[in-house]
Coordinates of C-alpha atoms in Angstrom, one line a residue:
M501 CA -75.2 -3.3 -63.2
A502 CA -74.6 -0.4 -61.1
L503 CA -76.2 2.5 -62.7
P504 CA -74.8 6.5 -62.0
R505 CA -77.1 8.5 -59.0
L506 CA -76.8 11.6 -62.2
V507 CA -77.2 11.9 -65.6
A508 CA -76.7 15.0 -67.5
F509 CA -77.4 16.0 -71.5
D510 CA -76.0 19.0 -73.2
L511 CA -79.2 20.1 -74.8
D512 CA -78.3 21.5 -78.6
A513 CA -76.9 19.0 -81.4
T514 CA -77.4 16.3 -78.6
L515 CA -80.7 16.5 -77.3
W516 CA -81.8 17.9 -80.0
E517 CA -82.2 19.8 -83.4
P518 CA -81.6 22.5 -84.5
E519 CA -79.4 24.5 -82.1
M520 CA -81.1 27.9 -80.9
Y521 CA -78.2 30.2 -82.0
Q522 CA -78.8 29.1 -84.9
L523 CA -82.8 29.9 -84.4
M524 CA -84.5 33.1 -86.8
S525 CA -87.1 34.0 -83.8
G526 CA -87.9 32.0 -79.9
P527 CA -90.4 29.8 -79.6
K528 CA -93.7 30.2 -79.7
K529 CA -96.5 27.1 -79.3
Q530 CA -96.4 23.6 -79.4
G531 CA -96.1 22.1 -82.8
V532 CA -96.1 17.6 -84.0
D533 CA -94.1 15.9 -86.1
R534 CA -94.9 13.6 -88.8
H535 CA -95.0 10.9 -86.6
G536 CA -97.3 12.6 -83.5
R537 CA -94.3 12.9 -81.7
P538 CA -94.8 17.0 -80.0
V539 CA -91.8 19.6 -81.4
V540 CA -91.4 23.4 -80.9
I541 CA -92.8 25.8 -83.4
T542 CA -90.9 29.3 -83.4
H543 CA -92.3 31.9 -84.7
S544 CA -90.9 32.6 -87.8
G545 CA -92.6 28.3 -88.5
E546 CA -88.7 26.6 -87.6
E547 CA -89.2 23.2 -85.7
V548 CA -87.7 22.2 -83.0
S549 CA -87.6 18.1 -82.3
L550 CA -85.4 15.8 -80.4
I551 CA -83.4 13.9 -81.7
G552 CA -81.6 10.3 -81.7
D553 CA -82.8 7.6 -79.7
A554 CA -83.2 10.7 -76.9
W555 CA -87.3 10.0 -77.1
R556 CA -86.7 6.4 -75.6
I557 CA -84.0 7.1 -74.1
L558 CA -85.8 10.2 -72.4
H559 CA -89.1 8.2 -71.7
E560 CA -87.4 5.1 -70.5
L561 CA -86.1 8.1 -67.8
A562 CA -89.7 8.7 -66.5
T563 CA -91.4 5.9 -67.0
D564 CA -88.3 2.5 -65.4
A565 CA -89.4 2.4 -61.5
R566 CA -85.6 1.3 -62.1
W567 CA -84.2 5.3 -62.6
Q568 CA -86.6 6.4 -60.1
D569 CA -83.4 7.2 -57.7
V570 CA -80.8 8.2 -60.6
Q571 CA -81.2 12.3 -61.0
I572 CA -80.8 13.3 -64.4
A573 CA -79.7 17.2 -65.3
Y574 CA -79.0 19.1 -68.6
V575 CA -76.1 21.5 -69.0
S576 CA -75.7 23.3 -71.7
R577 CA -74.0 26.5 -72.4
T578 CA -76.6 28.5 -75.3
D579 CA -76.1 31.2 -76.2
E580 CA -80.2 31.7 -76.0
P581 CA -81.2 30.3 -72.4
Q582 CA -85.1 31.8 -72.3
W583 CA -85.6 29.5 -75.8
A584 CA -83.6 26.6 -74.5
S585 CA -85.9 26.6 -71.4
E586 CA -89.2 28.0 -73.3
C587 CA -88.6 24.7 -75.9
L588 CA -87.9 22.2 -72.2
R589 CA -91.3 22.9 -71.0
M590 CA -93.2 23.2 -74.4
L591 CA -91.7 19.0 -75.2
A592 CA -94.1 16.8 -73.0
L593 CA -94.1 13.0 -72.7
D594 CA -95.9 10.1 -73.6
N595 CA -96.8 10.6 -70.0
G596 CA -97.6 13.9 -69.6
L597 CA -94.3 15.3 -68.5
T598 CA -92.8 17.7 -70.2
L599 CA -89.2 17.5 -70.6
H600 CA -88.4 20.9 -67.9
E601 CA -90.2 18.3 -65.5
L602 CA -88.3 16.2 -65.9
A603 CA -85.2 17.4 -64.8
H604 CA -83.0 17.8 -61.5
H605 CA -81.6 20.1 -62.1
H606 CA -80.9 22.9 -64.6
E607 CA -77.7 24.1 -65.2
I608 CA -78.3 26.3 -69.1
Y609 CA -76.4 29.5 -68.6
P610 CA -73.2 30.6 -71.2
G611 CA -69.8 29.6 -69.6
S612 CA -67.5 26.8 -68.7
K613 CA -69.3 23.5 -68.5
R614 CA -67.0 22.9 -65.1
T615 CA -68.6 25.7 -63.5
H616 CA -72.5 24.2 -64.2
F617 CA -70.7 19.7 -63.0
R618 CA -69.3 21.9 -59.3
R619 CA -72.9 23.9 -59.2
I620 CA -74.6 20.6 -59.7
H621 CA -71.9 18.2 -57.5
E622 CA -72.1 21.5 -54.5
R623 CA -76.1 21.4 -54.5
T624 CA -76.0 17.2 -54.5
G625 CA -73.1 16.7 -52.5
I626 CA -72.9 13.1 -55.0
P627 CA -69.8 12.8 -56.5
Y628 CA -67.9 13.5 -60.1
E629 CA -67.5 10.1 -60.5
H630 CA -71.5 9.3 -59.9
M631 CA -71.5 11.5 -63.0
V632 CA -72.4 10.5 -66.6
F633 CA -72.9 12.8 -69.8
W634 CA -73.9 13.3 -73.5
D635 CA -72.6 16.5 -75.6
D636 CA -71.6 16.3 -79.0
M637 CA -68.5 18.5 -78.3
Q638 CA -65.3 17.2 -77.3
W639 CA -63.5 19.7 -75.8
N640 CA -66.8 20.0 -73.8
T641 CA -66.4 15.9 -72.6
K642 CA -62.7 15.8 -72.7
D643 CA -63.5 19.6 -69.5
V644 CA -66.1 18.1 -67.4
A645 CA -63.6 14.9 -67.5
G646 CA -60.9 16.4 -65.8
L647 CA -63.7 16.6 -62.4
G648 CA -64.6 12.8 -63.3
V649 CA -66.9 12.7 -64.8
V650 CA -67.7 10.2 -67.0
A651 CA -68.0 12.0 -69.9
I652 CA -69.3 11.0 -73.1
Y653 CA -68.7 12.2 -76.7
A654 CA -71.7 12.2 -78.5
P655 CA -71.3 13.7 -82.5
Q656 CA -74.2 12.2 -83.4
G657 CA -76.7 13.1 -80.1
L658 CA -77.9 11.1 -77.4
T659 CA -77.8 7.5 -79.4
A660 CA -78.6 4.0 -78.0
A661 CA -75.2 3.1 -78.7
A662 CA -73.7 6.0 -76.9
W663 CA -76.6 5.7 -74.2
E664 CA -75.2 2.1 -73.8
K665 CA -70.9 3.4 -73.8
G666 CA -71.7 5.9 -71.1
L667 CA -73.8 3.9 -68.9
Q668 CA -70.8 0.7 -69.2
Q669 CA -68.1 2.6 -67.9
R670 CA -69.6 4.2 -65.4
A671 CA -70.4 -0.2 -64.4
C672 CA -66.5 -0.4 -65.0
N673 CA -65.4 1.5 -62.3
P674 CA -65.0 -0.6 -59.6
T675 CA -64.4 2.1 -56.8
V676 CA -67.5 3.1 -57.6
D677 CA -71.0 1.6 -55.9
G678 CA -73.9 2.7 -56.9
P679 CA -78.5 1.8 -57.8
T680 CA -78.2 -2.1 -59.1
A681 CA -80.2 -2.2 -63.0
P682 CA -82.3 -5.3 -62.6
I683 CA -81.3 -7.9 -65.1
T684 CA -84.2 -8.9 -67.8
M685 CA -85.2 -12.0 -68.8
Q686 CA -84.5 -9.4 -73.0
A687 CA -80.7 -9.4 -72.5
A688 CA -78.8 -11.8 -69.8
Q689 CA -75.5 -8.6 -69.8
S690 CA -71.9 -9.6 -68.6
V691 CA -70.1 -6.6 -68.5
F692 CA -66.5 -6.2 -68.9
C693 CA -64.3 -2.8 -68.6
G694 CA -64.0 -3.3 -72.5
A695 CA -65.7 -5.8 -73.5
K696 CA -69.1 -6.9 -73.4
L697 CA -70.7 -9.8 -73.7
Q698 CA -74.6 -10.9 -74.6
A699 CA -76.5 -14.0 -73.8
R700 CA -79.3 -13.7 -76.3
A701 CA -81.6 -15.6 -77.7
Q702 CA -80.9 -16.1 -82.2
P703 CA -83.7 -14.9 -84.4
Q704 CA -84.4 -18.5 -86.4
Q705 CA -83.4 -17.5 -90.2
R706 CA -85.7 -18.3 -92.7
R707 CA -85.3 -20.0 -95.0
A708 CA -86.1 -18.1 -99.0
A709 CA -89.0 -19.8 -100.7
R710 CA -87.9 -20.9 -104.4
T711 CA -89.4 -19.7 -107.1
A712 CA -91.0 -21.9 -110.1
V713 CA -90.3 -20.4 -113.5
V714 CA -92.0 -23.2 -116.4
A715 CA -91.3 -22.3 -119.7
S716 CA -92.4 -24.7 -122.9
A717 CA -89.3 -25.5 -125.0
D718 CA -90.4 -23.0 -127.9
N719 CA -90.7 -19.9 -125.2
R720 CA -87.4 -21.0 -123.3
A721 CA -84.7 -19.2 -125.9
A722 CA -86.2 -15.7 -125.8
A723 CA -87.3 -16.0 -122.0
G724 CA -83.6 -16.8 -121.3
F725 CA -82.3 -14.2 -124.2
A726 CA -84.8 -11.4 -122.1
A727 CA -83.5 -12.6 -118.7
A728 CA -80.0 -11.7 -119.3
A729 CA -81.0 -8.4 -121.3
L730 CA -82.8 -6.6 -118.3
A731 CA -80.5 -8.4 -115.3
A732 CA -77.1 -6.3 -117.6
A733 CA -79.2 -2.6 -117.4
V734 CA -80.0 -3.7 -114.3
L735 CA -76.6 -4.4 -112.9
I736 CA -74.7 -1.8 -115.4
N737 CA -76.7 1.4 -114.4
A738 CA -78.3 0.2 -111.3
P739 CA -75.1 1.0 -108.6
V740 CA -73.4 3.1 -111.6
A741 CA -76.3 5.6 -110.0
H742 CA -76.7 4.9 -107.5
A743 CA -72.7 5.2 -106.3
D744 CA -72.8 9.3 -107.8
L745 CA -76.2 10.1 -105.7
T746 CA -74.9 8.8 -102.9
E747 CA -71.8 10.2 -103.2
D748 CA -73.4 13.6 -103.5
L749 CA -75.8 12.6 -100.0
L750 CA -72.4 12.3 -98.8
A751 CA -70.4 15.0 -99.6
K752 CA -73.6 17.5 -99.3
S753 CA -74.0 16.9 -95.8
A754 CA -70.3 16.4 -94.7
A755 CA -70.0 20.4 -95.8
N756 CA -72.9 20.7 -93.9
K757 CA -71.4 19.2 -90.2
A758 CA -68.3 20.5 -90.8
L759 CA -70.1 24.4 -91.1
N760 CA -72.4 24.0 -88.5
D761 CA -69.5 22.7 -86.4
K762 CA -67.6 25.2 -87.4
K763 CA -70.5 27.7 -85.5
R764 CA -70.8 26.4 -82.7
L765 CA -67.7 26.7 -82.5
V766 CA -67.5 30.5 -83.0
S767 CA -70.6 30.7 -80.3
S768 CA -68.8 28.8 -77.6
Y769 CA -66.3 31.1 -77.9
S770 CA -68.0 33.9 -78.2
N771 CA -70.5 32.9 -74.8
F772 CA -66.9 32.2 -72.6
A773 CA -66.2 36.0 -74.0
R774 CA -68.9 36.9 -72.7
S775 CA -68.8 35.0 -69.6
T776 CA -65.7 36.1 -68.4
S777 CA -66.1 39.1 -69.1
V778 CA -69.0 39.1 -66.4
S779 CA -66.4 37.3 -63.9
A780 CA -64.2 39.7 -64.7
G781 CA -66.1 43.3 -63.9
T782 CA -65.8 44.5 -67.4
C783 CA -69.2 44.1 -67.8
S784 CA -69.7 47.4 -65.7
F785 CA -72.5 50.1 -66.4
P786 CA -73.5 51.5 -69.5
N787 CA -73.4 48.6 -71.3
N788 CA -75.4 46.0 -68.6
W789 CA -78.6 47.5 -68.8
F790 CA -79.6 46.7 -71.9
G791 CA -76.9 43.2 -72.3
C792 CA -73.2 43.3 -72.4
D793 CA -73.1 41.6 -76.2
V794 CA -70.1 39.9 -77.8
G795 CA -69.4 43.3 -79.4
V796 CA -68.3 45.0 -76.3
V797 CA -66.9 41.7 -74.8
A798 CA -65.1 39.2 -77.4
P799 CA -62.5 39.9 -79.3
D800 CA -62.6 41.6 -82.8
S801 CA -61.9 38.5 -84.3
I802 CA -64.4 36.4 -83.5
I803 CA -67.3 38.9 -84.5
K804 CA -65.6 39.3 -87.8
Q805 CA -65.4 35.1 -88.1
D806 CA -68.9 35.4 -86.9
I807 CA -70.7 37.1 -89.2
K808 CA -68.1 34.9 -92.8
L809 CA -69.8 31.3 -91.0
E810 CA -73.2 32.6 -90.8
C811 CA -73.1 34.4 -94.7
E812 CA -70.8 31.4 -95.9
G813 CA -73.3 29.0 -98.9
K814 CA -76.3 32.4 -98.6
D815 CA -76.5 34.9 -101.4
A816 CA -75.2 38.1 -101.5
G817 CA -77.3 40.5 -100.1
N818 CA -79.1 37.6 -97.1
A819 CA -76.6 36.9 -94.2
G820 CA -76.5 39.1 -92.2
G821 CA -78.7 40.1 -88.1
K822 CA -80.9 36.8 -87.5
A823 CA -83.5 39.8 -87.0
E824 CA -86.3 39.3 -90.1
A825 CA -86.4 43.1 -92.4
H826 CA -89.9 44.7 -93.4
T827 CA -89.6 45.9 -96.9
W828 CA -92.0 48.8 -98.5
D829 CA -91.2 47.3 -102.6
G830 CA -92.6 51.3 -104.3
G831 CA -91.4 50.2 -108.6
T832 CA -87.9 52.3 -108.4
M833 CA -87.8 52.7 -104.7
K834 CA -87.4 50.0 -102.8
F835 CA -86.8 50.4 -98.6
E836 CA -85.9 48.2 -96.5
L837 CA -86.1 49.1 -92.5
D838 CA -84.5 46.5 -89.9
D839 CA -83.5 46.7 -86.3
S840 CA -80.6 48.8 -87.4
T841 CA -81.3 50.8 -89.4
L842 CA -85.3 52.5 -87.5
L843 CA -82.0 52.7 -84.0
R844 CA -80.5 55.0 -85.7
V845 CA -83.4 56.8 -87.0
S846 CA -84.6 57.4 -83.9
G847 CA -81.2 57.9 -82.3
V848 CA -80.2 60.5 -84.9
A849 CA -83.7 62.3 -84.5
A850 CA -82.9 61.4 -79.9
V851 CA -79.9 63.1 -80.7
A852 CA -81.4 66.0 -82.6
L853 CA -83.8 66.5 -80.0
G854 CA -81.4 66.8 -77.3
V855 CA -79.5 69.2 -78.4
S856 CA -82.1 71.3 -79.5
A857 CA -82.8 71.5 -75.8
L858 CA -79.4 72.6 -74.7
A859 CA -79.1 74.8 -76.9
V860 CA -81.8 76.6 -77.1
P861 CA -81.7 80.4 -75.6
R862 CA -82.8 80.9 -72.4
D863 CA -85.3 84.5 -73.9
Y864 CA -87.1 81.9 -76.7
H865 CA -87.2 78.8 -74.8
N866 CA -89.4 80.8 -72.2
R867 CA -91.4 82.7 -75.3
L868 CA -92.0 79.8 -76.5
Y869 CA -93.6 78.7 -73.7
A870 CA -94.4 80.7 -71.9
T871 CA -97.4 78.8 -70.6
S872 CA -96.1 75.8 -70.3
S873 CA -95.4 74.1 -67.0
V874 CA -94.6 70.3 -68.4
F875 CA -91.5 72.7 -70.5
S876 CA -90.3 74.6 -68.4
E877 CA -87.0 75.1 -68.2
A878 CA -85.5 73.1 -65.7
P879 CA -86.8 69.7 -67.2
T880 CA -86.6 70.7 -70.5
R881 CA -82.3 70.8 -70.0
S882 CA -82.1 67.2 -68.1
S883 CA -85.1 65.9 -71.1
G884 CA -82.5 67.1 -73.7
V885 CA -79.0 65.5 -71.9
V886 CA -80.7 62.1 -71.5
A887 CA -82.3 62.5 -75.3
S888 CA -79.3 62.5 -76.2
W889 CA -77.1 60.0 -74.2
L890 CA -80.2 57.3 -75.6
G891 CA -79.8 58.8 -79.2
A892 CA -76.0 58.0 -78.6
E893 CA -76.6 54.3 -77.2
Q894 CA -78.8 53.7 -79.8
L895 CA -76.2 54.1 -82.7
V896 CA -73.3 52.3 -81.1
I897 CA -75.7 49.7 -80.3
A898 CA -77.4 49.6 -84.1
A899 CA -73.8 50.4 -85.4
R900 CA -72.8 46.8 -84.5
D901 CA -73.5 43.5 -86.8
D902 CA -72.5 40.9 -85.0
L903 CA -75.3 38.3 -84.3
A904 CA -75.5 38.0 -80.6
S905 CA -76.4 42.4 -80.3
R906 CA -80.0 40.8 -81.9
D907 CA -81.4 40.8 -77.6
A908 CA -79.7 44.5 -77.2
K909 CA -81.0 45.6 -80.3
K910 CA -85.1 44.6 -78.9
D911 CA -84.2 46.0 -76.2
M912 CA -83.1 49.1 -76.6
L913 CA -85.6 49.3 -79.3
K914 CA -88.5 49.3 -76.2
V915 CA -86.3 52.3 -74.4
A916 CA -86.9 54.1 -76.8
G917 CA -90.6 53.4 -78.1
A918 CA -90.7 54.0 -74.7
G919 CA -89.1 57.6 -73.8
W920 CA -91.2 58.9 -78.2
L921 CA -94.5 58.4 -76.7
A922 CA -93.6 60.0 -72.9
T923 CA -92.0 63.0 -75.1
A924 CA -95.4 62.9 -77.6
A925 CA -97.1 62.9 -74.1
A926 CA -95.3 66.2 -73.0
H927 CA -96.3 67.6 -76.2
A928 CA -99.5 66.9 -76.8
V929 CA -99.9 68.6 -72.7
N930 CA -98.0 71.7 -74.6
V931 CA -100.4 71.7 -76.6
Q932 CA -103.8 72.2 -75.6
N933 CA -101.6 75.4 -72.3
N934 CA -100.0 76.9 -75.4
A935 CA -102.2 77.8 -78.5
E936 CA -99.9 80.2 -79.7
Q937 CA -97.1 77.1 -80.5
R938 CA -99.9 75.3 -81.6
D939 CA -99.2 73.9 -85.0
V940 CA -95.6 72.8 -84.3
G941 CA -96.9 71.3 -81.6
I942 CA -99.2 68.3 -82.8
A943 CA -96.6 67.0 -85.9
C944 CA -93.9 67.3 -83.1
A945 CA -96.6 64.9 -80.7
V946 CA -97.6 63.3 -84.0
G947 CA -93.9 62.4 -85.4
S948 CA -93.1 61.5 -81.2
A949 CA -95.7 58.9 -81.2
L950 CA -95.6 57.0 -84.8
L951 CA -91.8 57.3 -84.0
G952 CA -92.5 55.7 -80.6
G953 CA -95.1 53.6 -82.0
L954 CA -92.8 52.1 -84.3
C955 CA -89.6 51.4 -82.2
L956 CA -91.9 49.5 -79.8
W957 CA -94.0 47.6 -82.8
K958 CA -90.6 46.1 -83.5
G959 CA -88.4 45.6 -80.0
L960 CA -91.5 43.7 -79.6
E961 CA -92.0 41.8 -83.0
D962 CA -91.5 38.8 -81.7
K963 CA -94.2 38.5 -78.5
L964 CA -97.3 39.6 -81.1
D965 CA -96.0 36.8 -83.9

């Protein structure tokens, strides 16, 4: 059977679960599941593991000599490409080879998968007809099939059936020649377009041994009645209970799959909107300083649907962004500190600091900082402009409630933290040079340092866990 020259796999819900957008935080370390196979454990304790027959198939690609001339690619439009790359580096096969090292091509970024395959084609020169691609989303397979790629819809992930289907369809293309797979002793296969004939040794059927029952004539009637009663109870109750349990599990499974399909669809629409904004040039200064989020470039309907789906099936108050909030409960008072709340506090403080630096009269400024070179008039006015602008940016980013703005909030918290620590250092210098305003300077330095440390901690908490 002719082998393809390149096999390509989607990642989320094709090779592994859960999908990257479903994770609360990024990968932290490698672990093992109950079968002893490696999984990725996130900072939130979630496990990312291979699904279906992905482990066996990837192990075959890594160890079987017949695949040595076939290139391997990962083609994913995940909205968390960094997390996906980290998972690939942490997941290793039995021979020690990581999934990242296994593949020749890593096309992992938002956008149309046509772009992913065009880049592979331009880089390798491999015709599209020599490529086979597996994906759990049907619109991706239809999109890629338009290029000529053999695209296989795999709604259950990379299973043995989906894998075999892709190889069959590739082999049934009469215009394509490629590497030839040897015929094995286990299965001699004859492949035709639309049909597959296999000659396999049929296992011998084992006869069931009859059970001999010996009973005396006196006890035969009693034993018969007891057996009949037991059989009636089993036949009546067991099917009903089993049917109820099966129907309940199937209903829950179908509901969960439908919800996840909706989330993946909205996530794909968001990724497409974000990628087109970059190519069209609408993702520009100042948004590109902190990342062009879906909240900026995507239609408002996508954001509202994203939030609605994230909250579906959750208790009131538990829906929303991915960032875990830190809560202090003091009996009657309860204060919850999340990224948005901290950004609002920092933003208001920065705007107030900037406005005061710009609005303070010259004579008062000169009297307040008479001996300070750090707080001379020109640097103070300039820092006021910067502080006001950064404060406004913090308030804008804090106002976004879409899930994709999480990384932008983390980045802005890091910037704000660094700014407040610099402000604290400047006030500390002024305290040494201006004894008359010592109390005010100490208060400003301590407050700025505390706020800066808190912002930095929240911005880096994923890496510090």
